[in-house]
Each structure stands twice: as structure tokens, then as C-alpha cells.
Short mmCIF file of C-alpha atoms and ligand atoms in Angstrom, two decimals:
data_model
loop_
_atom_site.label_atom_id
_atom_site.label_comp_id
_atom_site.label_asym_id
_atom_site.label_seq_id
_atom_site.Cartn_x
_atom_site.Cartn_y
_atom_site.Cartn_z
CA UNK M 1 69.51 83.03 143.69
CA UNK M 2 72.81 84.82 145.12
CA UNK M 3 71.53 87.97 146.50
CA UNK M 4 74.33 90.74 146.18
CA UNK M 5 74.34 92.90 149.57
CA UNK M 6 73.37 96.30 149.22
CA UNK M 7 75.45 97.25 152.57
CA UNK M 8 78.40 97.82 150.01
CA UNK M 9 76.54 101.03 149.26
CA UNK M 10 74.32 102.27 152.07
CA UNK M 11 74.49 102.51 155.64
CA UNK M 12 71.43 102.05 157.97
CA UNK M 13 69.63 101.22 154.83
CA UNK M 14 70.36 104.91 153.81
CA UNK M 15 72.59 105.73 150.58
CA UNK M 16 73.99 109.04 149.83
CA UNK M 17 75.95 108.97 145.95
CA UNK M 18 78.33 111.73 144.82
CA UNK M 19 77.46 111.83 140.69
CA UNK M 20 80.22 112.83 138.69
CA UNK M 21 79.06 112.30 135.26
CA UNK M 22 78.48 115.53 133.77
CA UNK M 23 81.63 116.06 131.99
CA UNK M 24 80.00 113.80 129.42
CA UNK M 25 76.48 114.57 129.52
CA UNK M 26 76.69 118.33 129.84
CA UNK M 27 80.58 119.28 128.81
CA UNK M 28 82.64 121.24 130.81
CA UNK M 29 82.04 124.82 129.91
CA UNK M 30 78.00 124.04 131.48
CA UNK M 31 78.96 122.45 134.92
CA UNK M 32 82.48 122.71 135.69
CA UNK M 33 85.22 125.34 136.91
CA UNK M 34 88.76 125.69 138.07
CA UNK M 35 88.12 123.62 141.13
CA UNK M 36 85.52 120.83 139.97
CA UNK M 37 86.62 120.54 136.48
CA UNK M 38 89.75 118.05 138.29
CA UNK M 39 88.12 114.58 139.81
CA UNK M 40 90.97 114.45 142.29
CA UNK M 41 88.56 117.28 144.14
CA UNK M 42 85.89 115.27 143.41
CA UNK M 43 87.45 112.06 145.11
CA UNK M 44 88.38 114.44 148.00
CA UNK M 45 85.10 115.42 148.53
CA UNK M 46 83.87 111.37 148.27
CA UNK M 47 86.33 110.87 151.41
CA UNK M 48 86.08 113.62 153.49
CA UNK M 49 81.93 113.85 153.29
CA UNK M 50 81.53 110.12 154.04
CA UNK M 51 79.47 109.42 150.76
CA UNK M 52 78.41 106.15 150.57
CA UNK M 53 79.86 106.02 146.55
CA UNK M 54 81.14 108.15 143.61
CA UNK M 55 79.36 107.68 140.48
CA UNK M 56 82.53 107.63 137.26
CA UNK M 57 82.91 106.92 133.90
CA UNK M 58 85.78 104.43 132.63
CA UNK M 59 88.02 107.08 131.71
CA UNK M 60 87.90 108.80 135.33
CA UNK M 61 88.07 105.58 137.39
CA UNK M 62 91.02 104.12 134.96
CA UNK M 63 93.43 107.54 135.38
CA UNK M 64 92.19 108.72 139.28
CA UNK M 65 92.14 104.49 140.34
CA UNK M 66 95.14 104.91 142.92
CA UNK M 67 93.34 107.82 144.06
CA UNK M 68 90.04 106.33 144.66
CA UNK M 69 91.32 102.79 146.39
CA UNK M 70 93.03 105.69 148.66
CA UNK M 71 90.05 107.16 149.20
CA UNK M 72 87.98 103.58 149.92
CA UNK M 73 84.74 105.17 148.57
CA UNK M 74 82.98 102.65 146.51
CA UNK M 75 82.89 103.14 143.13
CA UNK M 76 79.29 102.87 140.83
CA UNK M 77 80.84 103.04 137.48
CA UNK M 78 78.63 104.39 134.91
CA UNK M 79 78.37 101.92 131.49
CA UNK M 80 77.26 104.09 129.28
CA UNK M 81 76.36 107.44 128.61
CA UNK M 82 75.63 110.52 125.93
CA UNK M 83 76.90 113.76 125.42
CA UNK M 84 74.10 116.66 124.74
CA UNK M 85 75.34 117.10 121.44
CA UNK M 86 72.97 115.22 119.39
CA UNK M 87 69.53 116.19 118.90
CA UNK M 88 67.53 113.12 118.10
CA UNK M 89 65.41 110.63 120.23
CA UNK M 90 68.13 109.89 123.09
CA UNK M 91 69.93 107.12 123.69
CA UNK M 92 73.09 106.09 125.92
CA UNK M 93 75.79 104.22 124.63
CA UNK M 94 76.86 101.54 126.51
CA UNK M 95 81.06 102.56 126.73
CA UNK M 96 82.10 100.06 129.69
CA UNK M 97 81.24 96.59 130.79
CA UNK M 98 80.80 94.24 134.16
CA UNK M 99 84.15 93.27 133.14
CA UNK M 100 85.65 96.71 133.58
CA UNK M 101 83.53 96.98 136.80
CA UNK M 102 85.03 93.96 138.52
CA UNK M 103 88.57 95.08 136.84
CA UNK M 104 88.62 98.81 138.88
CA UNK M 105 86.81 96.96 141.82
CA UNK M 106 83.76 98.66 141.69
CA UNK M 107 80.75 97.73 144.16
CA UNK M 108 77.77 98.81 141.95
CA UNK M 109 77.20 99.54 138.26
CA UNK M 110 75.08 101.86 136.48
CA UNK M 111 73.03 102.38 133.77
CA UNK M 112 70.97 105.04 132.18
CA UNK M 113 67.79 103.66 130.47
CA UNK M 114 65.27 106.61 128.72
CA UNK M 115 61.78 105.25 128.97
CA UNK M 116 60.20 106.42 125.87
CA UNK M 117 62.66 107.22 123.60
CA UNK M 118 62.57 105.50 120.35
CA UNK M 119 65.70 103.60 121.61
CA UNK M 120 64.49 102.47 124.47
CA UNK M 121 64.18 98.37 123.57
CA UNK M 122 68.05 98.55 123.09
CA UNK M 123 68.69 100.15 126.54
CA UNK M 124 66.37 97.45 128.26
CA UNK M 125 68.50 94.86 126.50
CA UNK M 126 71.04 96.02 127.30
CA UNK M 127 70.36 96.40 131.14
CA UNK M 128 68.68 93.05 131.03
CA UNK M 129 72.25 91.50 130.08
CA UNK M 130 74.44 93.43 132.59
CA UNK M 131 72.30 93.33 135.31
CA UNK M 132 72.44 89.51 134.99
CA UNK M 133 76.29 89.36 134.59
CA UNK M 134 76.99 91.87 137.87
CA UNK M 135 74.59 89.85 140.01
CA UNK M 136 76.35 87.02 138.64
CA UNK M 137 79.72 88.86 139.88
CA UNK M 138 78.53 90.12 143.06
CA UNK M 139 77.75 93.44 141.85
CA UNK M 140 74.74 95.69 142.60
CA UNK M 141 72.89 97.37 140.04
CA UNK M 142 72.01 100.94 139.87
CA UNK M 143 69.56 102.01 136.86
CA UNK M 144 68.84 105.81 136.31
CA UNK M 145 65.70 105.77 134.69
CA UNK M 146 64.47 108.83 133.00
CA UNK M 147 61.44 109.19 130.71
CA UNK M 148 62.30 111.39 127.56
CA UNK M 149 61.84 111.25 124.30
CA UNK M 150 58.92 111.58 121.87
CA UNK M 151 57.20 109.29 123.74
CA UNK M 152 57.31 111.30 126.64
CA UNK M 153 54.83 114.97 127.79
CA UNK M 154 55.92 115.55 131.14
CA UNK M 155 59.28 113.62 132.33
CA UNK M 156 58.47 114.22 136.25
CA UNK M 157 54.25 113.57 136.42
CA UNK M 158 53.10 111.68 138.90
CA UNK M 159 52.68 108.75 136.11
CA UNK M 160 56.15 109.20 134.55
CA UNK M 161 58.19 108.93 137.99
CA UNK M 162 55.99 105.81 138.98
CA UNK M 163 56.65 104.27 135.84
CA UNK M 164 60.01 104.62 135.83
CA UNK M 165 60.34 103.45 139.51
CA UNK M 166 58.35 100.30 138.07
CA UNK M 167 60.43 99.57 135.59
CA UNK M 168 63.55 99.65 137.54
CA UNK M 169 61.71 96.67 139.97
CA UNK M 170 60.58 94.86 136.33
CA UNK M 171 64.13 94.96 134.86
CA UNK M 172 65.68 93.99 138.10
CA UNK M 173 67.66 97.11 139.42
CA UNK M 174 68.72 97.24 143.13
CA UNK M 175 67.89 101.17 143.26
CA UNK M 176 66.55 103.16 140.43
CA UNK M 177 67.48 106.67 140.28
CA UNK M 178 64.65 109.18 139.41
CA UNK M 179 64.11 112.71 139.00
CA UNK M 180 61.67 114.31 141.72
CA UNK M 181 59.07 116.57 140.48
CA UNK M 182 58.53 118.29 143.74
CA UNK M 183 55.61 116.55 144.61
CA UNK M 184 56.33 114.39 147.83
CA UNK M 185 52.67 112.52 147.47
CA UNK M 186 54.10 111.45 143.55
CA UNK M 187 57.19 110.59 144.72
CA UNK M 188 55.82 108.38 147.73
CA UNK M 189 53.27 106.57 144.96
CA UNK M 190 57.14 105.90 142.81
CA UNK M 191 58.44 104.44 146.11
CA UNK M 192 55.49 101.75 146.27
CA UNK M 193 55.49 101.26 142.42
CA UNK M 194 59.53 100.31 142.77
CA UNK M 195 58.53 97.41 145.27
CA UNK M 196 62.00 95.71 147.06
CA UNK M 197 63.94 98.32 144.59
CA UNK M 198 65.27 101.13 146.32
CA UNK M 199 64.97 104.83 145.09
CA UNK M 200 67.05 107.39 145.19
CA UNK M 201 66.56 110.96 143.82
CA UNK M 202 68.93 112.94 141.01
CA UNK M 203 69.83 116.31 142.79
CA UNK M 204 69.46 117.98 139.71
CA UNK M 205 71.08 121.62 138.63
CA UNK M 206 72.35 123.83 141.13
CA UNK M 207 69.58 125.34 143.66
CA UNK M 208 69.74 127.95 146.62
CA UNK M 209 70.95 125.64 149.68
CA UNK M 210 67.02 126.22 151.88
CA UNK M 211 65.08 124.94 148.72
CA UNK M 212 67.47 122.02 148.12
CA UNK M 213 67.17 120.81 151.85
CA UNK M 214 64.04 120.90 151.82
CA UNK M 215 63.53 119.10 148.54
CA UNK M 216 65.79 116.66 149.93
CA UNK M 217 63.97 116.22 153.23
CA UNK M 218 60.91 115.42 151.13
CA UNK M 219 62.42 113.10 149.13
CA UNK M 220 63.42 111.17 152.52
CA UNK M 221 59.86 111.67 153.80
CA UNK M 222 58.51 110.05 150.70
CA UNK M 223 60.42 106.92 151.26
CA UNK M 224 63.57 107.56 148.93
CA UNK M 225 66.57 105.89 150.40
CA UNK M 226 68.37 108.96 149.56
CA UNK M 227 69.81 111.14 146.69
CA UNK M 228 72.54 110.46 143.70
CA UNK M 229 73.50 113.95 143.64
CA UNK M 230 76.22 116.16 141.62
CA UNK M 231 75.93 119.50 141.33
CA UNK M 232 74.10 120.56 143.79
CA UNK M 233 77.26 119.20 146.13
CA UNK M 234 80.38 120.02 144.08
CA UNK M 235 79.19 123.23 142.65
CA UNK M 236 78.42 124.58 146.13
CA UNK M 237 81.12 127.13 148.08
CA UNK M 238 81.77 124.59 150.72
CA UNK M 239 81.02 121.45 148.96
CA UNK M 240 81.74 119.28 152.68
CA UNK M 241 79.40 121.67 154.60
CA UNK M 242 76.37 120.90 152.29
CA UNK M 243 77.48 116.78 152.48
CA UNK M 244 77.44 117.51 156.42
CA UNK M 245 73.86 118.65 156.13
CA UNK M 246 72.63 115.81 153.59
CA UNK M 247 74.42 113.60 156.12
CA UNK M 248 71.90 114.73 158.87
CA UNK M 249 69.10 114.26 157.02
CA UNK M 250 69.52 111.31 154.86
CA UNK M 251 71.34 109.34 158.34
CA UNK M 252 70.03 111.12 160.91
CA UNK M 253 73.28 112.15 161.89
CA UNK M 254 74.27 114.67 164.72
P1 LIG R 301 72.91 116.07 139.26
O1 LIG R 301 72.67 115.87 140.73
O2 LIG R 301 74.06 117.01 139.01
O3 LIG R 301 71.64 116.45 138.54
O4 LIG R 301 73.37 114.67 138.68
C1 LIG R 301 72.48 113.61 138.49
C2 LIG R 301 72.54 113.06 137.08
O5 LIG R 301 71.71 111.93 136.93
C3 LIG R 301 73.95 112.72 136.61
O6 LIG R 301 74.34 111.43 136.99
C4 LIG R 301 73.84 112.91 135.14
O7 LIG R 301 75.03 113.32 134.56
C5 LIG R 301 72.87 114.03 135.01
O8 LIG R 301 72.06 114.04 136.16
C6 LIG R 301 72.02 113.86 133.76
O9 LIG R 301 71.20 114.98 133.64
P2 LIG R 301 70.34 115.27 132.35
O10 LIG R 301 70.37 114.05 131.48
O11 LIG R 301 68.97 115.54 132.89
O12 LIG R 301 70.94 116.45 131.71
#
């Protein structure tokens, strides 16, 4: 089988992702103000704090594409997605295809799966298909992977963040994206479970800068290959200064 190179989207086997997703999960008024609420700062901030990829929707990567082939960050184009509108068991709609991917020259894909939602068998499908077709295209596959649902007590237990680490390996992602509890030990035990699939780590909503390093230095310690992160970068004062200090931990840069 054709292996797809995963040195599109790391460097020294490290990955750092700037997420950009939240305009449709969360809505504007939650996440977003003067300055973030336009993606052209959020391509900016891509460039200029050497991520190793931007994480869009269709929509974004359609209207800001001269922008990002500017910018040469590789794009992970999200396929589908929710808004938090509804309040049933969750499920994201798949709203883009490999064949947009390969059309706005993306390097990865990705796909949200919820692990225990009444839903979940069509999201699994649903991966199973695209991840076939981008390997097929020379794309890498990104799956976030987050247990929710009825099925689900406690999204970020030690058994829920290895199990969702496994099933990113079973369905065949490149690197799962998880949520970290805080527990480095749980975290390290999701790193094993995930096998030859790489993990990185959600950044989650916006923390104090000394508890987010040092979440983030765990999350290296456990064996994470890095973060997918969003808020915790655009939503800070001096959005490049943070990406500086991920950069030195996450690549041991100086
Ligand atoms: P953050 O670093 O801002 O948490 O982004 C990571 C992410 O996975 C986004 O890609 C996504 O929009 C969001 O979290 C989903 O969060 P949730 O479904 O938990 O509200």
C-alpha cells in the first residue's frame, strides 16, 4: 500500500495545528472578536508562527484560498462539522469531500467522529470511505475523536481517551486528535493504545498562559506529537508570542 508522508504536516516528527473551526461549532458571539472574528488574521498568524497547518472549513479555504497559497501553510480541511445549536445525541455532518480537499490543495483532511453518540456508525462510515479515497489521493488523515453522547459518563477518563486513541489506529487515521484530561499517566496509556497513529491534543478553551504550558509540556511528555490548538493561540494578546513558546516546547526550538 502507498503510504502518504506525514512530513507534509510535521517537522522532526513534531506537529503543531492552528484550529480554526469554531465559527461553526461555537458561533461567533462565544469565541470570536474584532480581531479573530476575520481568518485573514488567522492565516497571518499560520505564517508568521511557523505552524505546521491551519485547520478550515470549505467556506474559509474557498474565499481566503489566494491568501493561504500566499501563506504556504498546509491546509487540513475539516469535512464536516455541527453547530451547538441542536440538542440531541451529536453528530457531524459531513459538508466537504476528498474532492474539495485535492481541489484547494490541501495536505491533510479531517474528520470529527463522536464515539458514543447514537450516530456514531454513520460517522465511522463515513471516515471509513474518506480515509480510503485521501490515501488513495495522497492525502493524510486527521480524525478528532471525541466520546460524547448518551453513551458516554466521563468524555476525558483514562478509558474514554484510550479508546478514542484506539479507534483512530482501528479506523485508519494518521493522527487522532483527543482531548487531555490532565492526567499525563492517561494520556501516555492513549499514546500506546493509538499504536503507529499519532496523537495530538485539542487546546481546548482559553486558559491562563503558566497552566496551558504546562498542560502542553505534559502532553509532549506523554508521547503526543503535539497539539491542534485554537483558542488558546488566537484568543491570546500576542497570539505569535504564545506560538513562539509552543514552538520551544513541541520542537525544541531556541
Ligand atoms: P480549541 O483548541 O479551541 O479547543 O480547538 C480544538 C477543537 O477541536 C476545534 O477544532 C473544534 O472547533 C473545537 O475544539 C470543538 O470543541 P467542542 O466540540 O468541545 O465544543
Amino acid at each position: 500500500m502507498a503510504r502518504v508522508s506525514l512530513r507534509r504536516i510535521t517537522r522532526k516528527g513534531r506537529a503543531l495545528y492552528l484550529a480554526y473551526d469554531q465559527g461553526l461549532e461555537h458561533g461567533p458571539e462565544s469565541d470570536f472578536n474584532e480581531r479573530n472574528a476575520d481568518p485573514r488574521f488567522i492565516i497571518e498568524i499560520a505564517r508568521k508562527g511557523k505552524f505546521s497547518g491551519v485547520v478550515f472549513q470549505r467556506g474559509i479555504a474557498e474565499k481566503y484560498f489566494e491568501e493561504l497559497q500566499k501563506a504556504k501553510v498546509p491546509l487540513i480541511l475539516k469535512l464536516n462539522g455541527k453547530t451547538k445549536l441542536p440538542k440531541g445525541e451529536p453528530i457531524s455532518a459531513q459538508i466537504a469531500d476528498v474532492g474539495d480537499a485535492v481541489r484547494l490543495r490541501a495536505a491533510a483532511v479531517g474528520f470529527t467522529i463522536y464515539i458514543g453518540s447514537e450516530h456514531e456508525a454513520k460517522m465511522l462510515e463515513q471516515f471509513a470511505s474518506i480515509q480510503r479515497e485521501a490515501h488513495r489521493r495522497g492525502l493524510l488523515v486527521i480524525a478528532w475523536i471525541y466520546p460524547r453522547g448518551k453513551g458516554v459518563k466521563n468524555d476525558v477518563s483514562r478509558e474514554m481517551i484510550a479508546y478514542a486513541a484506539r479507534v483512530g489506529l482501528e479506523a485508519g487515521a494518521d493522527i487522532v486528535k483527543l482531548k487531555y484530561g490532565g492526567n499525563e499517566k492517561d494520556l501516555a496509556w492513549a499514546v500506546r493504545a493509538a499504536g503507529k497513529t499519532k496523537v495530538v491534543v485539542a487546546g481546548g478553551t482559553k486558559k491562563d498562559e503558566k497552566s496551558f504550558l504546562k498542560q502542553v509540556r505534559e502532553i509532549v511528555d506523554a508521547g503526543a506529537i503535539g497539539l491542534a490548538v485554537g483558542r488558546n493561540v488566537w484568543q491570546h494578546e500576542r497570539p505569535l508570542e504564545i506560538a513562539r513558546k509552543l514552538r520551544e516546547i513541541i520542537f525544541g526550538e531556541k
